[in-house]
Amino acid sequence: VSFNLWEAMKHPKDKGVCLKMDVIDEAVLDVKTKVMKPSPLEQVLTDAFTDIDSDEEQEIKECLRDLDALKEMSPKEEKIEELKDESKPVDVKLELKTLPSHLKYVFLEEGD
């Protein structure tokens, strides 16, 4: 049994249609990696040691020395002040004043 894959696949009815492949993202990423060199720290962290010259290697060694020289920092302790339970709020009787004649109530619930 033999299959003709060309005939089995779907093709556009118009033979003049051009099929394209989108490779822009891949090309941009390729150019970006060539143009933008990572920092020495980024190279150390990502282990991206490909095609480095002696100056870059020296920068990486200096960066590693600087990182090793840093002391381990202890987590900062937060000071938390506990809130004291306040006594019951004192009911204050509010005194309502009459509104001036040019003002009026928009909405009042019953009892207010």
mmCIF file of C-alpha atoms in Angstrom, residues 52-62:
data_model
loop_
_atom_site.group_PDB
_atom_site.id
_atom_site.type_symbol
_atom_site.label_atom_id
_atom_site.label_comp_id
_atom_site.label_asym_id
_atom_site.label_seq_id
_atom_site.Cartn_x
_atom_site.Cartn_y
_atom_site.Cartn_z
ATOM 1 C CA ILE A 52 33.879 35.296 26.130
ATOM 2 C CA ASP A 53 37.159 37.117 25.815
ATOM 3 C CA SER A 54 39.750 37.691 28.544
ATOM 4 C CA ASP A 55 38.322 41.108 29.535
ATOM 5 C CA GLU A 56 34.867 39.633 30.049
ATOM 6 C CA GLU A 57 36.352 36.727 31.962
ATOM 7 C CA GLN A 58 38.168 39.190 34.243
ATOM 8 C CA GLU A 59 34.898 41.096 34.835
ATOM 9 C CA ILE A 60 33.159 37.844 35.733
ATOM 10 C CA LYS A 61 35.909 36.899 38.179
ATOM 11 C CA GLU A 62 35.677 40.337 39.815
#
